[in-house]
PDB file of C-alpha atoms in Angstrom:
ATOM      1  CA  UNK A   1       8.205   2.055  -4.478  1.00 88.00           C
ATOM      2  CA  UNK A   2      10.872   4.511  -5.933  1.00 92.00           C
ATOM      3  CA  UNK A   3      13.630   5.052  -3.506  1.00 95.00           C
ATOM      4  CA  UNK A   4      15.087   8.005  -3.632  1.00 97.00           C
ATOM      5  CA  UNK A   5      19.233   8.110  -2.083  1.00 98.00           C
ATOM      6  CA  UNK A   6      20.599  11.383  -1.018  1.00 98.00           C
ATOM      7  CA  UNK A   7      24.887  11.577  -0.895  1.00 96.00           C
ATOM      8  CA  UNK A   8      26.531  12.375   0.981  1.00 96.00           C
ATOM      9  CA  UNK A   9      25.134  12.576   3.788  1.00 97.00           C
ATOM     10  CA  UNK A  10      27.128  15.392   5.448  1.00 97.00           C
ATOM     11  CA  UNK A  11      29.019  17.702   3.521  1.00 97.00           C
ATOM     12  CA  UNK A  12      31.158  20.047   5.302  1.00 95.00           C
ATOM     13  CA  UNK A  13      31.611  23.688   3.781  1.00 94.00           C
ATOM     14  CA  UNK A  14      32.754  26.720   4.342  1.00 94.00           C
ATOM     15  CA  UNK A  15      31.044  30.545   4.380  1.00 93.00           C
ATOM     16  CA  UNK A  16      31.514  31.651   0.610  1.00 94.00           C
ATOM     17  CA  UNK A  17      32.117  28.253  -0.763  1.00 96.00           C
ATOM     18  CA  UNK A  18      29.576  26.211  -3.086  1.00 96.00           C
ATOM     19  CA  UNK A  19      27.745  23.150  -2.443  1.00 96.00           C
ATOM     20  CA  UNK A  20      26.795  20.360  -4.624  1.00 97.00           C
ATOM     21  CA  UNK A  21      24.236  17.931  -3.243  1.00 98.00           C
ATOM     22  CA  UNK A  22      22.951  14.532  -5.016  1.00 98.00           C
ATOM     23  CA  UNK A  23      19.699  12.996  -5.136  1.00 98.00           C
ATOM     24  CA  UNK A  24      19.289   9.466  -6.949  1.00 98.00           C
ATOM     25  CA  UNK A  25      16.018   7.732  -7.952  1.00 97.00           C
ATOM     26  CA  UNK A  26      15.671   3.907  -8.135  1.00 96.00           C
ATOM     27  CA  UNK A  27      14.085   4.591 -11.240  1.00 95.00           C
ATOM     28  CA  UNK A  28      13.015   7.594 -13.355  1.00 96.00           C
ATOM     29  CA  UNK A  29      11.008  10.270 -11.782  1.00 96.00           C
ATOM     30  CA  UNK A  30      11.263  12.911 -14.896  1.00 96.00           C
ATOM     31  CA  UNK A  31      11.361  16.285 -13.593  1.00 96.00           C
ATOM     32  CA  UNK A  32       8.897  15.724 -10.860  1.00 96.00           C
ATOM     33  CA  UNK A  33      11.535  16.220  -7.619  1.00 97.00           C
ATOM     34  CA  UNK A  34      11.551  18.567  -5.029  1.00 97.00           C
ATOM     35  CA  UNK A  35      14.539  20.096  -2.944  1.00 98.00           C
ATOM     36  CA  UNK A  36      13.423  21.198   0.841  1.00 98.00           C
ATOM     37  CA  UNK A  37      15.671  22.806   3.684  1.00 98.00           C
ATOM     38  CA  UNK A  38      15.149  21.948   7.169  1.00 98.00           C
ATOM     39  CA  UNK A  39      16.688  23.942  10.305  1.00 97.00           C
ATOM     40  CA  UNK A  40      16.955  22.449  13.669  1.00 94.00           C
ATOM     41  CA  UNK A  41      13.587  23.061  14.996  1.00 94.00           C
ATOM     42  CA  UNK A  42      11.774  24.018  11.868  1.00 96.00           C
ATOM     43  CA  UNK A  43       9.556  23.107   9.425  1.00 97.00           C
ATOM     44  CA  UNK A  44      11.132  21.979   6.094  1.00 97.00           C
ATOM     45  CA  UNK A  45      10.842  24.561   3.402  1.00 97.00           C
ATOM     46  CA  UNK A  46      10.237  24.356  -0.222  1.00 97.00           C
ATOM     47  CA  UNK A  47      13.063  25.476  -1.993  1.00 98.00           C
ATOM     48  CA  UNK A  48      12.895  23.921  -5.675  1.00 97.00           C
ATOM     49  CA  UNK A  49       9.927  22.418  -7.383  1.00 97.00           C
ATOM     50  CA  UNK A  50       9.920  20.482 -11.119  1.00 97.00           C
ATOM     51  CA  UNK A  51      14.066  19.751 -10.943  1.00 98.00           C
ATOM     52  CA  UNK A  52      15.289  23.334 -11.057  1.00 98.00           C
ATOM     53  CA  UNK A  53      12.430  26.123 -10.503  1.00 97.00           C
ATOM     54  CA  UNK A  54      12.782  28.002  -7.676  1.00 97.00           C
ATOM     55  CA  UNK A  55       9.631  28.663  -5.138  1.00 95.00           C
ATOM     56  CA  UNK A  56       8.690  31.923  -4.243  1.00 93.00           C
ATOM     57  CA  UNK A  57      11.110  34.241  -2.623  1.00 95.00           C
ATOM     58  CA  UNK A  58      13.872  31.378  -2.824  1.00 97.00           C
ATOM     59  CA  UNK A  59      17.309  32.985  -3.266  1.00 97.00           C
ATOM     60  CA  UNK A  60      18.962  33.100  -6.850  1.00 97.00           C
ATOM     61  CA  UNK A  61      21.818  30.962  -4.958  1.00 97.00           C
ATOM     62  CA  UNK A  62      20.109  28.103  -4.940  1.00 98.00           C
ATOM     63  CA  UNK A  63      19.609  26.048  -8.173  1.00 98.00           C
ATOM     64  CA  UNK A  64      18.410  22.530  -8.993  1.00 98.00           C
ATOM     65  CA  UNK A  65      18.986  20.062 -12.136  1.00 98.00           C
ATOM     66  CA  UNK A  66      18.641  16.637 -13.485  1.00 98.00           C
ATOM     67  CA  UNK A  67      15.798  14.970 -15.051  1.00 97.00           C
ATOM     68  CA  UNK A  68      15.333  10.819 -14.570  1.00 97.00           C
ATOM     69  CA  UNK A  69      17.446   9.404 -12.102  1.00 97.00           C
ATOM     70  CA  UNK A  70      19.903  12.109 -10.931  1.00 98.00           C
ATOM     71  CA  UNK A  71      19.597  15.347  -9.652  1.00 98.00           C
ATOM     72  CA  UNK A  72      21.300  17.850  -8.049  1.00 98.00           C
ATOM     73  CA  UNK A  73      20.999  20.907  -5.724  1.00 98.00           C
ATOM     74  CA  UNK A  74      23.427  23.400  -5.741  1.00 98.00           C
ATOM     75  CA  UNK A  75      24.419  26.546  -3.576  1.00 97.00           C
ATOM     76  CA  UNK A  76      26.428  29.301  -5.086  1.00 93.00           C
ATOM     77  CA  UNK A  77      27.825  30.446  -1.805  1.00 92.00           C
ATOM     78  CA  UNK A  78      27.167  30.085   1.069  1.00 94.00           C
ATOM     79  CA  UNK A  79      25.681  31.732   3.796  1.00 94.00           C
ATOM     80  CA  UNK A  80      25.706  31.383   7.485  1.00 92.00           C
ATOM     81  CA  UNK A  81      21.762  30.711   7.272  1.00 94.00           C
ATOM     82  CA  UNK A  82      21.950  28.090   4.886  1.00 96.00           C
ATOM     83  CA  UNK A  83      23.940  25.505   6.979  1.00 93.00           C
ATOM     84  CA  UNK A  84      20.598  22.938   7.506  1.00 97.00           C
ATOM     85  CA  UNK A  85      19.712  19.954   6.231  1.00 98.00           C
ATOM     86  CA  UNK A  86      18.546  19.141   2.883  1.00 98.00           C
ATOM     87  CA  UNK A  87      15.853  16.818   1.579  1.00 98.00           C
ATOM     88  CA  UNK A  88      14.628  16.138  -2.042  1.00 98.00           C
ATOM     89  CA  UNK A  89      11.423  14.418  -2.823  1.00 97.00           C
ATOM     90  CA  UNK A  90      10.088  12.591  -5.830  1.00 96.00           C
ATOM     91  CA  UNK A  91       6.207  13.442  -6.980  1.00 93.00           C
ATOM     92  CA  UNK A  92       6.224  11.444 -10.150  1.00 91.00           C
ATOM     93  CA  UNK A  93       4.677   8.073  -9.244  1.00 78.00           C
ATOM     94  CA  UNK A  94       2.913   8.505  -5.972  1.00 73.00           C
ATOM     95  CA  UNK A  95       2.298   6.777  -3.552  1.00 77.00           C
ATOM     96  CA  UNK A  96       4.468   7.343  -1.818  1.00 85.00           C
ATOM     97  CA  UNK A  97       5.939  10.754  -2.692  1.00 90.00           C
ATOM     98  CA  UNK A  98       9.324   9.351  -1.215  1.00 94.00           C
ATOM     99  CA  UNK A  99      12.047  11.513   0.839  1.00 96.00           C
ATOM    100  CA  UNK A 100      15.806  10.886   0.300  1.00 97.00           C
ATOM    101  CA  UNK A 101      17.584  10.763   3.896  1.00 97.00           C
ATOM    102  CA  UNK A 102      18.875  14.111   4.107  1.00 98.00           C
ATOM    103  CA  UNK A 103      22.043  15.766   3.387  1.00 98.00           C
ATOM    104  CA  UNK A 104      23.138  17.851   6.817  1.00 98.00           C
ATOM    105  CA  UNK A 105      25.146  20.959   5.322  1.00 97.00           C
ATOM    106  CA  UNK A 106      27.507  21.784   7.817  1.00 95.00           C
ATOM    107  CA  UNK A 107      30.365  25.094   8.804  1.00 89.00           C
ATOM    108  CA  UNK A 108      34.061  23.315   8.088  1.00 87.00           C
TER     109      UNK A 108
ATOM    110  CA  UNK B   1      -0.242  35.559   4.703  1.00 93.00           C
ATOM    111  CA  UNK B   2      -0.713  31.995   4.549  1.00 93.00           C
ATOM    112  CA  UNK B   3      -0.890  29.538   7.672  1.00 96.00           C
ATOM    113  CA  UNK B   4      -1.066  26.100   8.911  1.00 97.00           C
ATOM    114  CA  UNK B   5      -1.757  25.261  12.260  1.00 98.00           C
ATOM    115  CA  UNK B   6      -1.709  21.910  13.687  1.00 98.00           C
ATOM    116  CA  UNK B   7      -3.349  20.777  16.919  1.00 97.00           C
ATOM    117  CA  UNK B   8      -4.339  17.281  18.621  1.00 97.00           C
ATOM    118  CA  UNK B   9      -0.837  16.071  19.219  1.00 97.00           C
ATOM    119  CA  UNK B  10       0.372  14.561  22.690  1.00 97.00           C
ATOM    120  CA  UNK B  11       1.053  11.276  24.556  1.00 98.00           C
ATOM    121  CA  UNK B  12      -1.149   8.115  23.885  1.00 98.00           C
ATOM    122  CA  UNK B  13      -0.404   4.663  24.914  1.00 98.00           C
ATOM    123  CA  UNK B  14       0.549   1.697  22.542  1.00 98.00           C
ATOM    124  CA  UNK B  15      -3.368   0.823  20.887  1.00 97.00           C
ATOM    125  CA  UNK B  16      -4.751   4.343  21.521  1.00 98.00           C
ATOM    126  CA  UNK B  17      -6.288   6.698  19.489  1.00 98.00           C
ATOM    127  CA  UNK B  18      -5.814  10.347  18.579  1.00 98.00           C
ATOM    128  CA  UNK B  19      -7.146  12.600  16.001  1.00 98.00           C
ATOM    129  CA  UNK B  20      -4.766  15.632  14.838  1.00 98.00           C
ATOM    130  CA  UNK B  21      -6.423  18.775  13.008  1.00 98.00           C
ATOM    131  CA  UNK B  22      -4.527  21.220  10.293  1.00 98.00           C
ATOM    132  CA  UNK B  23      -6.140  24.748  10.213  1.00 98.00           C
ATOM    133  CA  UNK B  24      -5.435  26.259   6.967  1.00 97.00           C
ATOM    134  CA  UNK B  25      -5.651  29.795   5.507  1.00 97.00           C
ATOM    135  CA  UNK B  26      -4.644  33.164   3.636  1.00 95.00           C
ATOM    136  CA  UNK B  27      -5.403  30.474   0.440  1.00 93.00           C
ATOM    137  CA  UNK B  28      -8.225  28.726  -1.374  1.00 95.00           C
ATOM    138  CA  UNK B  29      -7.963  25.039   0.723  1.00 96.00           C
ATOM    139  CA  UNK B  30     -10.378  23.540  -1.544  1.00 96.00           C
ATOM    140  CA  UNK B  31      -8.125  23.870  -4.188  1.00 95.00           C
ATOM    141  CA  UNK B  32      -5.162  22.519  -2.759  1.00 94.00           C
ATOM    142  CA  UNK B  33      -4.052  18.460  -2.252  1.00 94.00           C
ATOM    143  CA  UNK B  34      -3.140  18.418   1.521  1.00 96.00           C
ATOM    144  CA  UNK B  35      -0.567  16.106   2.838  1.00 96.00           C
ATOM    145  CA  UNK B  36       0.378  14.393   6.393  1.00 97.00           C
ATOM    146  CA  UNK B  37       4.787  14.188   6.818  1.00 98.00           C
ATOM    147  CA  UNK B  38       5.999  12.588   9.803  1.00 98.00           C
ATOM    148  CA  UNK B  39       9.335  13.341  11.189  1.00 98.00           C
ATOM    149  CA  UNK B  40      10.775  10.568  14.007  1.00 98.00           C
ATOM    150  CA  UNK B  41      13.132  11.961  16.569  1.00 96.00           C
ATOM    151  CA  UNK B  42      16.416  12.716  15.067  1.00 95.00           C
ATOM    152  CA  UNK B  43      15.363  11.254  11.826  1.00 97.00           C
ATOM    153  CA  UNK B  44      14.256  12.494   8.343  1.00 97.00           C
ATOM    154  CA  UNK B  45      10.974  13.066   6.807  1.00 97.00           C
ATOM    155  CA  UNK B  46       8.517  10.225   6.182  1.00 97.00           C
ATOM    156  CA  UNK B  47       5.283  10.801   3.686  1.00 96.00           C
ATOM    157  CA  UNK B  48       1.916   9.953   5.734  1.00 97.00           C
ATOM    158  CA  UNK B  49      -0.577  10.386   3.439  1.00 96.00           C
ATOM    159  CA  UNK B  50      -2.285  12.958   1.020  1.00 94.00           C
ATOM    160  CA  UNK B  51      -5.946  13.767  -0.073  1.00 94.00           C
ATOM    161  CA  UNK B  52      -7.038  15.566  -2.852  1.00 93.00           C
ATOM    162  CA  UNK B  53      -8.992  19.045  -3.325  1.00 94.00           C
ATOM    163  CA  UNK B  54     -12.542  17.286  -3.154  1.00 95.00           C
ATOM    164  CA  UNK B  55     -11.397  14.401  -1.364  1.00 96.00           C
ATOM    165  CA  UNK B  56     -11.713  11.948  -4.324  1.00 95.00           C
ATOM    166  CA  UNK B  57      -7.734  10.550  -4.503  1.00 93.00           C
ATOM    167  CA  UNK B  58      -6.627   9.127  -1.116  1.00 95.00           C
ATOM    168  CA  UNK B  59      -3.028   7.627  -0.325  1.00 94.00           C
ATOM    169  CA  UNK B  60      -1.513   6.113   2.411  1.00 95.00           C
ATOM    170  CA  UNK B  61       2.087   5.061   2.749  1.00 95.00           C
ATOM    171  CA  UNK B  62       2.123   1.200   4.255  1.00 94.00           C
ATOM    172  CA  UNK B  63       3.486   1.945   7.484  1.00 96.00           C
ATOM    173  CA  UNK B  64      -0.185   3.432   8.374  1.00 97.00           C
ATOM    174  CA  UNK B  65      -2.249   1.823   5.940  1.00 97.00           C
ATOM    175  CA  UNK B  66      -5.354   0.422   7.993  1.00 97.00           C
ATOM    176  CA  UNK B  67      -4.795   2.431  11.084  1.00 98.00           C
ATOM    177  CA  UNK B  68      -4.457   6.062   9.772  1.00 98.00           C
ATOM    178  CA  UNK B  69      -7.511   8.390   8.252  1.00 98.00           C
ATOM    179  CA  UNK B  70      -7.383  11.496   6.416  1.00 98.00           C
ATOM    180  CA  UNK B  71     -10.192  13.369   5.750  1.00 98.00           C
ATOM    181  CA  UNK B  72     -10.502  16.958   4.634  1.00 98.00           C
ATOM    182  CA  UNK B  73     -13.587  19.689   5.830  1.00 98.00           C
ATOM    183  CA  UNK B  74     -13.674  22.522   2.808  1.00 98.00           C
ATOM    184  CA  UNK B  75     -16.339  24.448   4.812  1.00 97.00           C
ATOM    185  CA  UNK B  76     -14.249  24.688   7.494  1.00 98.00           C
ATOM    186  CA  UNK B  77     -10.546  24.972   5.501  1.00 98.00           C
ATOM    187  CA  UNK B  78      -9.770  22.428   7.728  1.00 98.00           C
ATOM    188  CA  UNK B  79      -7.899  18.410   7.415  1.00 98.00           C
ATOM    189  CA  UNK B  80      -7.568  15.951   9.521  1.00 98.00           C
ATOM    190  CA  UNK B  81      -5.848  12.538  10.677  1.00 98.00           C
ATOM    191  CA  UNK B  82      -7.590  10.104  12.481  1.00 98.00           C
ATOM    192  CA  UNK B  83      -5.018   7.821  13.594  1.00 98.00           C
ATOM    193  CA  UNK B  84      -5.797   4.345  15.574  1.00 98.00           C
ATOM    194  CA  UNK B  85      -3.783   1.635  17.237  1.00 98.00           C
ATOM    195  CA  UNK B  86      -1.002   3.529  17.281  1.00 98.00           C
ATOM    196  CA  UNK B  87       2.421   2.094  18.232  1.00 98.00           C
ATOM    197  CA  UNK B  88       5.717   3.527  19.539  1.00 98.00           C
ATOM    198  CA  UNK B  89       7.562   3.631  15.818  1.00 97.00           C
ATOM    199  CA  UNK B  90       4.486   6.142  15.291  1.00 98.00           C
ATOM    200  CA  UNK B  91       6.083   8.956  17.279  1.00 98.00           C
ATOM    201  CA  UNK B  92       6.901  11.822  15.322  1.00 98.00           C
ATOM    202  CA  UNK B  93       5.876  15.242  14.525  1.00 98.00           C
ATOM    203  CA  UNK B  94       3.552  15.007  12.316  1.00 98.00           C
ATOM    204  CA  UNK B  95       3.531  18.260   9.544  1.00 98.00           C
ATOM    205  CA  UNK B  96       0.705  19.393   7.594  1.00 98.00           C
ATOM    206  CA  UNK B  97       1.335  20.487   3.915  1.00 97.00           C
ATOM    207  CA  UNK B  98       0.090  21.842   0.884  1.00 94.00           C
ATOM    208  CA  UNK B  99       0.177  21.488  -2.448  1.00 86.00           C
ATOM    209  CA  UNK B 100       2.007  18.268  -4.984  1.00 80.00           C
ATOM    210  CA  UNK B 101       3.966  19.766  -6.897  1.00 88.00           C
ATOM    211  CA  UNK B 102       6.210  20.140  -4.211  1.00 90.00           C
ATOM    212  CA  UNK B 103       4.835  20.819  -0.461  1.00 94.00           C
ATOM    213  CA  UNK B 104       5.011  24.664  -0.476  1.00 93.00           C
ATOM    214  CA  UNK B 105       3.428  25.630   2.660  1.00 95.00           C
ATOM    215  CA  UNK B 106       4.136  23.628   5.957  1.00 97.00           C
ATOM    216  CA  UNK B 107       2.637  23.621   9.416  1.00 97.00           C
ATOM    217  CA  UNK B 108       5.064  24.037  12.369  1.00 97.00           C
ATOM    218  CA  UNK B 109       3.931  20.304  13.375  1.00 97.00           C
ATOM    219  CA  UNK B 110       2.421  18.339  16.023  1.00 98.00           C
ATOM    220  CA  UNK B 111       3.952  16.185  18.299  1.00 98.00           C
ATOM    221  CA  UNK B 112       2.856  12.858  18.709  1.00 98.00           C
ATOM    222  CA  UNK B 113       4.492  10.353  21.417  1.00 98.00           C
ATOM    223  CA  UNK B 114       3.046   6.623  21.681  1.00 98.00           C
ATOM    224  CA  UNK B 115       4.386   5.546  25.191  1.00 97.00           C
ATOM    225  CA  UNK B 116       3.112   3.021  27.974  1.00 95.00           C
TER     226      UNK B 116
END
């Protein structure tokens, strides 16, 4: 089973500032990863699909990257509603289509 | 506008049985994979289980292998979860998906609470 380790696993940020999050796979998952926000309460949504392409109606803030082993999510600037927490996903060798632990974004 | 609605949820006790239902549409279910995530109490997402379009590919993670069912109804844009002998680590909302290439349409969930 790949196992898929988000860091960290709160990052503390403020309004306007940029965001790097990490995702590592125990072993390569190619481009096949997916980045999802979750808000208190919420569903998760699907924000990036195949490493770095944006889902529908996904803010140009947002951007993914890495192929094998390490990825990254990153938001430009931030915004009030994108404080959440963050999961990525592997889809390569399935099952399971593994979850990393979550990265909670949170106001400094 | 597409929608996922799951229903079925509640309290069982440690053994028992319940059977959760994920009404889809505003999109062509019988050409989607469909997908069961679990979400404990404070905790982060956990991958159930997933069916394909005609119901040909099944997976189950281990956790529910043996106790869990997923089954799909095209006619009726419809999947389900049968899920049996259910124990307290299985409480969790429990989200219907779509899609693998990335889940891009999610239920609001069902809650599920095993408790004597």
């Amino acid at each position: 089973e790949i196992v898929m380790t988000q860091s960290p696993a709160t990052l503390s940020v403020s309004p306007g500032e940029r965001a790097t999050l990490s995702c590592r796979a125990s072993q390569s998952v190619s481009s096949n990863l997916a980045w999802y926000q979750q808000k208190p309460g919420q569903a998760p949504r699907l924000l990036i699909y195949g490493a770095s392409t944006r889902a529908t109606g996904i803010p140009a803030r947002f951007s993914g990257s890495g192929s094998g082993t390490e990825f990254t999510l990153t938001i430009s600037s931030l915004q009030s509603e994108d404080f959440a927490v963050y999961y990525c996903q592997q889809y390569n060798n399935w099952p399971p289509h593994t979850f990393g632990q979550g990265t909670k974004v949170e106001i400094k | 506008e597409v929608q996922l609605v799951e229903s079925g949820g509640g309290l069982v006790k440690p053994g028992g049985s319940l059977r959760l239902s994920c009404a889809a549409s505003g999109f062509t279910f019988s050409s989607y994979s469909m997908n069961w995530v679990r979400q404990a109490p404070g905790k982060g997402l956990e991958w159930v289980s997933s069916i394909s379009s005609s119901s040909s590919y099944i997976y189950y993670a281990d956790s529910v292998k043996g106790r869990f069912t997923i089954s799909r109804d095209n006619a009726k844009n419809s999947l389900y979860l049968q899920m049996n002998s259910l124990r307290a680590e299985d409480t969790a909302v429990y989200y219907c998906a779509s899609g693998e290439i990335g889940y891009d349409y999610w239920g609001q969930g069902t809650l599920v609470t095993v408790s004597s």
